[in-house]
XYZ file of C-alpha atoms in Angstrom:
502
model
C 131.452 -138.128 85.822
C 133.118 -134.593 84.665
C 132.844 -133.396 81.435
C 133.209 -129.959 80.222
C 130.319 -129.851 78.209
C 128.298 -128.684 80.618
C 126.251 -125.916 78.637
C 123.636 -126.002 76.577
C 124.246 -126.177 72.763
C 123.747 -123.166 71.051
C 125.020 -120.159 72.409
C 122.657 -116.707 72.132
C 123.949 -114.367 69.347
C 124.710 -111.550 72.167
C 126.846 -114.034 73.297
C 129.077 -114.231 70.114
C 131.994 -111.887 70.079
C 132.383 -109.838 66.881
C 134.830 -110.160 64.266
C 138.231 -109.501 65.330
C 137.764 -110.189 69.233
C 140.953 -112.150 70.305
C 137.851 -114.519 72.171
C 135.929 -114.645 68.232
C 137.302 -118.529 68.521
C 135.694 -119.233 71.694
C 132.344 -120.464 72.825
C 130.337 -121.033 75.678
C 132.784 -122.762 78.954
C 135.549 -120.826 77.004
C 135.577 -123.818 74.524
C 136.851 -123.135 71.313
C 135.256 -123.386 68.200
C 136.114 -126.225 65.573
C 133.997 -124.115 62.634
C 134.358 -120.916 61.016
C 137.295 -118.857 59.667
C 139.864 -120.091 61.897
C 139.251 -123.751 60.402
C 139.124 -122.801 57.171
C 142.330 -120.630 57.596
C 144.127 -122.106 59.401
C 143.401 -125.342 60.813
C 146.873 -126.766 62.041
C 147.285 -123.626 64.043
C 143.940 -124.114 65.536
C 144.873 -128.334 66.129
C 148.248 -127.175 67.959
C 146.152 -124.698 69.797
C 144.070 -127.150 71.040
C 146.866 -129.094 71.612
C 148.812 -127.327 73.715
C 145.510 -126.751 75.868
C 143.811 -130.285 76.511
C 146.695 -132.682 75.174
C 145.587 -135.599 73.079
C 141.373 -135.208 73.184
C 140.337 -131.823 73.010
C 137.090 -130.342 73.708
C 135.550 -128.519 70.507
C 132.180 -126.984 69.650
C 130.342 -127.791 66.531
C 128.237 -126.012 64.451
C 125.432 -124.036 66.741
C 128.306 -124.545 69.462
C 127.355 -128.180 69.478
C 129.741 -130.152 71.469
C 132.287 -132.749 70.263
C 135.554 -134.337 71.344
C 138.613 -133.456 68.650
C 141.083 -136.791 69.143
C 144.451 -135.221 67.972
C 146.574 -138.247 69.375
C 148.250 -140.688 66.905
C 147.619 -143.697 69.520
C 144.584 -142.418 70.566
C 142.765 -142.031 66.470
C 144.728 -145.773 65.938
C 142.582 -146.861 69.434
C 139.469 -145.381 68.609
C 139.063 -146.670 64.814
C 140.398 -149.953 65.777
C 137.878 -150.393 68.728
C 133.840 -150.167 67.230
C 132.804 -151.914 70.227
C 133.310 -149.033 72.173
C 133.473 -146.249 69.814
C 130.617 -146.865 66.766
C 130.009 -145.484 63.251
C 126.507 -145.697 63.886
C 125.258 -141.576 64.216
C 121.947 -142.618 65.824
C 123.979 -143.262 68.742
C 124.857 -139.677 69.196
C 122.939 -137.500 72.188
C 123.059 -134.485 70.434
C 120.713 -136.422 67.873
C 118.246 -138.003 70.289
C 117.618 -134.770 72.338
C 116.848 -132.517 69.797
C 119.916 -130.065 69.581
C 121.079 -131.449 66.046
C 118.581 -132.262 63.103
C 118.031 -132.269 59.520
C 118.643 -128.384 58.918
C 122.385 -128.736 61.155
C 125.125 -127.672 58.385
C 127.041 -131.280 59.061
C 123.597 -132.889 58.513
C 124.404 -134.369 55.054
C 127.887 -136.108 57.056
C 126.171 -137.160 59.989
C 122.438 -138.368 58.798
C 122.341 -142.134 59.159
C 122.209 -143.753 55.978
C 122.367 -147.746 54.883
C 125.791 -148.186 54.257
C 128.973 -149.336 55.436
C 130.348 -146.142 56.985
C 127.659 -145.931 59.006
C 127.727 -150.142 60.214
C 129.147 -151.907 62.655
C 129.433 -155.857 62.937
C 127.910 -158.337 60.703
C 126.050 -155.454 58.335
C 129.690 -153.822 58.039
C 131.347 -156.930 57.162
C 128.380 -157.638 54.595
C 128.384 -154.488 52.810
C 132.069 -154.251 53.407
C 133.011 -157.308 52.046
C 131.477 -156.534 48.565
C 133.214 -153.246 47.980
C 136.807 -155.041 49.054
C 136.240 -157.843 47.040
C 134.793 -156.095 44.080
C 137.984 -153.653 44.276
C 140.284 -157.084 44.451
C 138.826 -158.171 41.057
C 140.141 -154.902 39.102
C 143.066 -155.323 36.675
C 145.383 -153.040 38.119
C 147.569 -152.984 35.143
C 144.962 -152.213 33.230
C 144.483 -149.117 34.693
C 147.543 -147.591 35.620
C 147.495 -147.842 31.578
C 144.313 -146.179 31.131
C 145.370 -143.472 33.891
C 148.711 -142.689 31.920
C 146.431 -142.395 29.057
C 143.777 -140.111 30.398
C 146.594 -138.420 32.249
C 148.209 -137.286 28.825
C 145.039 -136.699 27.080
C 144.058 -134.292 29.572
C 147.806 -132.618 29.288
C 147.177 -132.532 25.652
C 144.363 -129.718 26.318
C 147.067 -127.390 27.658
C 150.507 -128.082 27.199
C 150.573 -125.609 23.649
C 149.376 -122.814 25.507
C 152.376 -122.386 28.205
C 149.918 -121.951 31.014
C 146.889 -123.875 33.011
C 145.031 -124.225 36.600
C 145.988 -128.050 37.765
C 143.494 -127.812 39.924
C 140.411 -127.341 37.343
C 142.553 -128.692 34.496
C 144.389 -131.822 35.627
C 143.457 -132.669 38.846
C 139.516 -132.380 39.149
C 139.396 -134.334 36.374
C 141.876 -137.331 36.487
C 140.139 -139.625 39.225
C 136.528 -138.976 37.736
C 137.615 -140.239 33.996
C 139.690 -143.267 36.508
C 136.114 -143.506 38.220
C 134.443 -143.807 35.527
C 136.112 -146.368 33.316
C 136.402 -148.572 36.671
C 132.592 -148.502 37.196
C 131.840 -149.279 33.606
C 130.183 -145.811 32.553
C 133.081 -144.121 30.759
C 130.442 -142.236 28.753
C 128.839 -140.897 31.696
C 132.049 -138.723 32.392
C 131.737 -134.694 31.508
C 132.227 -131.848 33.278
C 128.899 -131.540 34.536
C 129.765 -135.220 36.674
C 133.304 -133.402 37.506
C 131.135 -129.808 38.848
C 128.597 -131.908 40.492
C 130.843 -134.649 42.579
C 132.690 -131.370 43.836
C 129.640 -128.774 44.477
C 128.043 -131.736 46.429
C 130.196 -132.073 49.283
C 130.284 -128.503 49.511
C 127.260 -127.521 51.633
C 125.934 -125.268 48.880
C 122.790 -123.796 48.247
C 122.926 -126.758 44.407
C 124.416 -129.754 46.616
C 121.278 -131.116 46.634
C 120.984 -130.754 42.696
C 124.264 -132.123 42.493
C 123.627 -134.914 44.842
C 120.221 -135.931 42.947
C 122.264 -135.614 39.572
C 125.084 -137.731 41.032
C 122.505 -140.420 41.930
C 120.390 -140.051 38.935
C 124.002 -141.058 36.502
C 124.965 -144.328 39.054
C 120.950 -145.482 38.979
C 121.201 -145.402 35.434
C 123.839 -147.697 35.555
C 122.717 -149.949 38.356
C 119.600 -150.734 36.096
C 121.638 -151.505 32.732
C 123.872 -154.004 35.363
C 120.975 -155.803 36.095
C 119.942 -156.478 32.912
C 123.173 -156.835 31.294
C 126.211 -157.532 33.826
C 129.796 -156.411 31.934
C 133.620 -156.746 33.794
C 133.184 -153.324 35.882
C 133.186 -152.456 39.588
C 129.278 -152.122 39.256
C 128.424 -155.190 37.711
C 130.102 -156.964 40.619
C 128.642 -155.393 43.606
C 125.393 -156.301 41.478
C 126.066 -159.907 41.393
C 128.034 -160.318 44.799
C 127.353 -162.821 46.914
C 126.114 -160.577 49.776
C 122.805 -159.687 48.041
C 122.657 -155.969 48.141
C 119.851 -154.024 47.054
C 119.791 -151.795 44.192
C 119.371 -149.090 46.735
C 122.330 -150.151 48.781
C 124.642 -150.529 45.207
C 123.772 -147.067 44.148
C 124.484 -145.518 48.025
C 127.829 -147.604 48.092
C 128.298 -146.753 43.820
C 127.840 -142.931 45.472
C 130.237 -143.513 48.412
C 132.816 -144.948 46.616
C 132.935 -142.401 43.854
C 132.960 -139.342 46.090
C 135.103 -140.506 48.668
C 137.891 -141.415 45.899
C 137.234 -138.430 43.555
C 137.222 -135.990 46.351
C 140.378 -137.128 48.420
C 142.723 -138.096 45.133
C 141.773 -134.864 43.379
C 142.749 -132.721 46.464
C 146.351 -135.448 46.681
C 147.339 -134.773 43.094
C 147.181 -130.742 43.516
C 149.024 -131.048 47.084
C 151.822 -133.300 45.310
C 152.605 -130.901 42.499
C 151.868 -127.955 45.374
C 154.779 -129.638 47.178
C 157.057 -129.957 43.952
C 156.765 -126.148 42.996
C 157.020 -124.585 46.172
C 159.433 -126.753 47.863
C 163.350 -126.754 46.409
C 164.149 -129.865 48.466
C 161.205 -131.989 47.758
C 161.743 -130.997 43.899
C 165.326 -131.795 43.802
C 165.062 -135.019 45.628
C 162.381 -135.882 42.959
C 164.445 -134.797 39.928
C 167.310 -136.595 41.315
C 166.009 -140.048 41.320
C 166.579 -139.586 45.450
C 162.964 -140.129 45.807
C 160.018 -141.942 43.369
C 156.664 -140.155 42.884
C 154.737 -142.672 45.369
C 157.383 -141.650 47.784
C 156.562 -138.073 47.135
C 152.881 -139.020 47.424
C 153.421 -140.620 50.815
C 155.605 -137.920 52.170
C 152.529 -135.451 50.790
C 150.155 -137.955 52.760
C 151.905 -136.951 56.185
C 152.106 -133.583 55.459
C 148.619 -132.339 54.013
C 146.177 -135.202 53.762
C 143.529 -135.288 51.433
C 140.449 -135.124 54.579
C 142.191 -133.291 57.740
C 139.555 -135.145 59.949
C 136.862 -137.566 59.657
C 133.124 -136.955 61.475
C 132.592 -139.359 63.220
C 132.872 -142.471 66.109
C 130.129 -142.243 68.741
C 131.077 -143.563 72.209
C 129.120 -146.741 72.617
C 129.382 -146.034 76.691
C 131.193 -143.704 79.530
C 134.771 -144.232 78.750
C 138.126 -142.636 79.214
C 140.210 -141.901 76.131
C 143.865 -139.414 76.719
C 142.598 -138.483 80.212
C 139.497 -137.925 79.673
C 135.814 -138.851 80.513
C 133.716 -139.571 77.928
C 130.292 -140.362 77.732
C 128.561 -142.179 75.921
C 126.890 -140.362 72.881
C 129.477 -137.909 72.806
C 130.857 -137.849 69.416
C 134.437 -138.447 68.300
C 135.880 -135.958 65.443
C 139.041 -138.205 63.913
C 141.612 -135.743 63.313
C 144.149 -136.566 60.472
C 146.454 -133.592 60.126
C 146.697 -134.027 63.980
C 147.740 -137.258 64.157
C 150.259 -137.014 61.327
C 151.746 -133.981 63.041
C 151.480 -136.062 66.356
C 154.921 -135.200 68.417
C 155.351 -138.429 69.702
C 155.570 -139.905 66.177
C 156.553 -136.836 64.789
C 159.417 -134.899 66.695
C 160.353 -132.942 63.835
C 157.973 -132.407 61.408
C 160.745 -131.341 58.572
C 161.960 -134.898 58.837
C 161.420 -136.894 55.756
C 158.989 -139.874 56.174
C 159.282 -141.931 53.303
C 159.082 -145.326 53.087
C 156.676 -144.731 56.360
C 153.124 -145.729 56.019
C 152.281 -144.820 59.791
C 150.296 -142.136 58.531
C 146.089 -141.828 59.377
C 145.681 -140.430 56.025
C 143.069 -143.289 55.169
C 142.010 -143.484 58.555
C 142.046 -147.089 60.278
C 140.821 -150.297 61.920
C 137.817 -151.498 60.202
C 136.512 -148.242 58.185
C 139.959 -147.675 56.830
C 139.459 -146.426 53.080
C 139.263 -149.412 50.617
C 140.716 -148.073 47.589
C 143.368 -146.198 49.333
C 146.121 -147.959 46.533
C 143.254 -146.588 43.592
C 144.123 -143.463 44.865
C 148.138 -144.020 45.134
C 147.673 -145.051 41.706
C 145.727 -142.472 40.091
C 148.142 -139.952 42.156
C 151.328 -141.741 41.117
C 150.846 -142.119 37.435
C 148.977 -138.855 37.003
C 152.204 -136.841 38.477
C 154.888 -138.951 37.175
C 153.025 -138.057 33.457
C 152.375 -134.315 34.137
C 155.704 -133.993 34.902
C 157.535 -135.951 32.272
C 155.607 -134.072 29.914
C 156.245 -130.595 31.708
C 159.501 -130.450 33.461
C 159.809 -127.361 33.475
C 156.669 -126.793 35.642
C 156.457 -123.281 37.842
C 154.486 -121.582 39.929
C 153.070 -118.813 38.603
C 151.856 -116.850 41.375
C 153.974 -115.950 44.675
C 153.217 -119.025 47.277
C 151.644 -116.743 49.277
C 148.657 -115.702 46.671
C 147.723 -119.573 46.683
C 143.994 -119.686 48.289
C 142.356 -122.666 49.891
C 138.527 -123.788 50.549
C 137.988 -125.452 53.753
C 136.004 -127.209 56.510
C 136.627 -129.430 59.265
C 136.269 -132.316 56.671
C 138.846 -130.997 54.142
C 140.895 -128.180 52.648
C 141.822 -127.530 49.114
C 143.356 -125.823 46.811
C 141.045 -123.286 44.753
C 143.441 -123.174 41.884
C 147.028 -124.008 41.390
C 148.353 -121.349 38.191
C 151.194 -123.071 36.630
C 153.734 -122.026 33.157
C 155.749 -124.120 31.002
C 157.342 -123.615 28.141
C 154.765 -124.638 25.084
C 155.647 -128.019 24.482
C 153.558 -130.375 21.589
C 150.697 -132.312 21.622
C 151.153 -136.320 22.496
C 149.551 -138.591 20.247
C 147.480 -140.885 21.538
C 145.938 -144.018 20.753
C 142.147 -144.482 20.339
C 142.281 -147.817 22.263
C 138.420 -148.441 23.504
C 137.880 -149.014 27.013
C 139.108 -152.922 27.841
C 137.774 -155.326 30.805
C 138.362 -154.276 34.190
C 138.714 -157.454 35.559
C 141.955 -159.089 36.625
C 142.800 -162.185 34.770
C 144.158 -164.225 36.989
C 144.006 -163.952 41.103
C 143.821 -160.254 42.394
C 147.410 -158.745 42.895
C 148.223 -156.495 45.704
C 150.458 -153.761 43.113
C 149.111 -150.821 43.124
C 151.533 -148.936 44.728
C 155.264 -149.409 43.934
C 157.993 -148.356 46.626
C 160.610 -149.483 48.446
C 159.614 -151.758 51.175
C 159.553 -150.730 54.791
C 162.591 -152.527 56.687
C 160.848 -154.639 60.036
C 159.554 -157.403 61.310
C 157.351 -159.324 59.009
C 153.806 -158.133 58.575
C 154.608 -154.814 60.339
C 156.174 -152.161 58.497
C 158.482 -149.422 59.920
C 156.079 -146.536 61.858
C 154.167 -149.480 63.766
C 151.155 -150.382 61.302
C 149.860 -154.132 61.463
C 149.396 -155.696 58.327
C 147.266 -158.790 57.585
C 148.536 -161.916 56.546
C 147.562 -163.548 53.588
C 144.859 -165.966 53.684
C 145.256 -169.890 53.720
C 144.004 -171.574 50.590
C 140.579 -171.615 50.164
C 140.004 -169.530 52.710
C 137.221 -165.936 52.622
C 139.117 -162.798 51.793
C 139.559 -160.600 54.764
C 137.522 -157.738 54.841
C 139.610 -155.332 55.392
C 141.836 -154.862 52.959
C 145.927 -156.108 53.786
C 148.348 -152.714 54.259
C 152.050 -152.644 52.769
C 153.141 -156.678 52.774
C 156.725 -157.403 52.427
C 158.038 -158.399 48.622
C 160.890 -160.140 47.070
C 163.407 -158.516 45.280
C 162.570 -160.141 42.054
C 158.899 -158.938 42.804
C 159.630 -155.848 43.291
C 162.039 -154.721 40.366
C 159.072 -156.346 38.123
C 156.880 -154.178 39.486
C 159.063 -151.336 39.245
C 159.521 -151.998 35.565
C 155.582 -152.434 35.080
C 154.837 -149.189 36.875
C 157.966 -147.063 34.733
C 156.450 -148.485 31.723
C 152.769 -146.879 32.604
C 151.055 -150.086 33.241
């Protein structure tokens, strides 16, 4: 079977052309390299590159020129996170692992080492561990916290909005999902800007993400040992007490998953949204018009610069053949986002307006697709719909061009995001204690509220399967339902519960 990784990770430093070579991007077989300043620059230049040269599964080199296959093809991510049986989340299964030429001290190490928890399962252990998170998530109130997020959302508005000028990014938007985080888990008190600096620095790959990891851990062990002893209405308490028996261990590792994974990605939304709004006279307009609603604007922001440009990784359980080509198995699978979402055949013109179109692989799919995708819609909605009824007037105060990222092949995101306003007053707000999480009655699918999808039932426009709902009686799926189609009576009530911030 061919396969054009026929060299030997690792390439000699001789080999390596200097800074500045028009070949600095390629490696050994004239493969190019998915690491290093052309990433981090500019990474949907690299994907079309790429494109343009192998079609829909690319060739790429790793870290120490380690080699991977980049799947850039909307049908082709859709196949290979809907099929585990022949592409796994399970990193032991990777070659590269077994013979030596990746280990502990690799810089993707901390992505890629095998750990005991669901993103790393397949099968029964996945729908286990699985299972807990979705149906701990489908106990929350989510009224309840949309009105906590307008609230925190305001407070953290208050800190700024006299002085005419702030960062989102450090100001607004680090901040919002970890006070969200927080009060969902049931350790409100536990939020500070030490958890906000440490949940960052740790996915980072710097010389303290190990500090910050242990600190991280330290905070959710804490609180995994008062839930034992004393069980409250929080996201915590119930993976405690679920029916699937997990270890402490395995609540803090999922407690740590699921708080990264939604701080991370909704922090790096919420600055792209209000990136979009102050750089983009269309997308503003449209906004300020009432042509489009904020979770439209989040959606259209989802297509255009998602949260995690790719996810490492599937492992091919055996040889295969995926967009003409031959894998084998062990070869790993890099799941590129932004290449999907700027996928030709589902994107012919990527200027075209996709809302109402949840097509999009910003969540990733099949199985693994992100749980609390609609906590993230939520905290993103609310968070910009109050930031910007407080600040209309919103600019950029920098030329678009002095705006600076920090990326990887994981992620890119805005370093800062200077904004000015005119002063405006402080808000007052209430000193209303933290309330129960919990939903009281049967969990509601409402998070997000937008105009439904015109279709067939069960799949919405852009070709996404939905589930259907569950006979009575019967186990929640687990994997959570996408968009579902609503009456109109449904819908204008929760229109009216979202406009009135809960």
């Amino acid at each position: 079977m061919t396969t054009p990784f026929s060299h030997e990770p690792g390439a000699p430093a001789g080999a390596v052309p200097p800074p500045g070579c028009p070949a600095h991007g390629l490696g050994p077989g004239g493969l190019r390299r998915y690491y290093g300043a052309e990433v981090e620059n500019d990474i949907v230049g690299l994907n079309e590159k790429l494109r343009a040269e192998h079609g829909s599964v690319a060739p790429v080199l790793l870290h120490g020129d380690v080699p991977a296959w980049l799947v850039l093809g909307h049908s082709e991510n859709l196949y290979v996170t809907r099929t585990p049986s022949q592409f796994s989340r399970d990193s032991r299964r990777w070659r590269a692992l077994q013979d030596g030429s990746v280990g502990p001290e690799h810089p993707l190490a901390p992505i890629f080492t095998y750990q005991p928890v669901c993103v790393f399962a397949d099968g029964a252990t996945h729908e286990r561990q699985r299972g807990a998170i979705t149906d701990s998530m489908g106990r929350i109130d989510t009224r309840g916290v949309r009105r906590h997020i307008n609230r925190f959302s305001n407070r953290l508005v208050n800190d700024f909005c006299l002085k005419g000028t702030a960062d989102i990014v450090s100001q607004f938007a680090e901040h919002l999902p970890m006070m969200v985080m927080c009060a969902i888990f049931g350790m409100p008190e536990e939020y500070d800007d030490r958890l906000v600096q440490a949940a960052r620095d740790m996915t980072r790959g710097t010389e303290t993400a190990v500090t910050s990891n242990a600190y991280v851990v330290g905070v959710l062990t804490r609180l995994v040992e008062r839930r034992r002893g004393a069980p409250q209405s929080d996201f915590a308490s119930w993976l405690v007490e679920h029916p699937a028996r997990m270890s402490d261990i395995e609540v803090i590792e999922h407690l740590r998953l699921t708080l990264i994974a939604a701080y991370e990605s909704t922090a790096n939304l919420i600055a792209n949204v209000i990136r979009m709004v102050l750089t983009d006279p269309r997308f503003r307009a449209r906004l300020s018009g009432g042509h489009m609603t904020v979770p439209e604007a989040v959606e259209q922001t989802l297509w255009d610069e998602p949260p995690f440009s790719a996810v490492f990784g599937r492992w091919a359980v055996g040889d295969t053949e995926l967009g003409g080509k031959q894998i084998k198995a062990g070869d790993a699978m890099l799941i590129s986002i932004a290449g999907a979402n700027s996928d030709p055949a589902v994107r012919p013109d990527l200027s075209a307006s996709m809302e109402g179109n949840r097509a999009h692989l910003a969540f990733s799919g099949g199985p693994h697709e992100c749980p609390g995708q609609d906590i993230g819609r939520a905290i993103a909605d609310v968070g910009v719909d109050a930031l910007l009824m407080r600040l209309p007037d919103l600019e950029l105060a920098v030329d678009e061009n002095e705006l600076r990222w920090m990326g990887n092949i994981m992620s890119r995101h805005l370093t800062e995001l200077p904004v000015q306003f005119a002063p405006s007053p402080q808000q007052e707000i209430d000193d209303e204690p933290m309330t129960s999480m919990a939903a009281r009655s049967a969990p509601r699918n409402d998070w997000e509220i937008s105009s439904p999808s015109p279709g067939a039932p069960g799949r919405p426009a852009g070709g996404q399967e939905t589930a259907e709902a569950p006979a009575e009686g019967a186990p929640a799926p687990a994997i959570p339902e996408q968009r579902t189609q609503s009456t109109t009576g449904r819908l204008w009530q929760a229109v009216s519960s979202w406009w009135k911030g809960y």
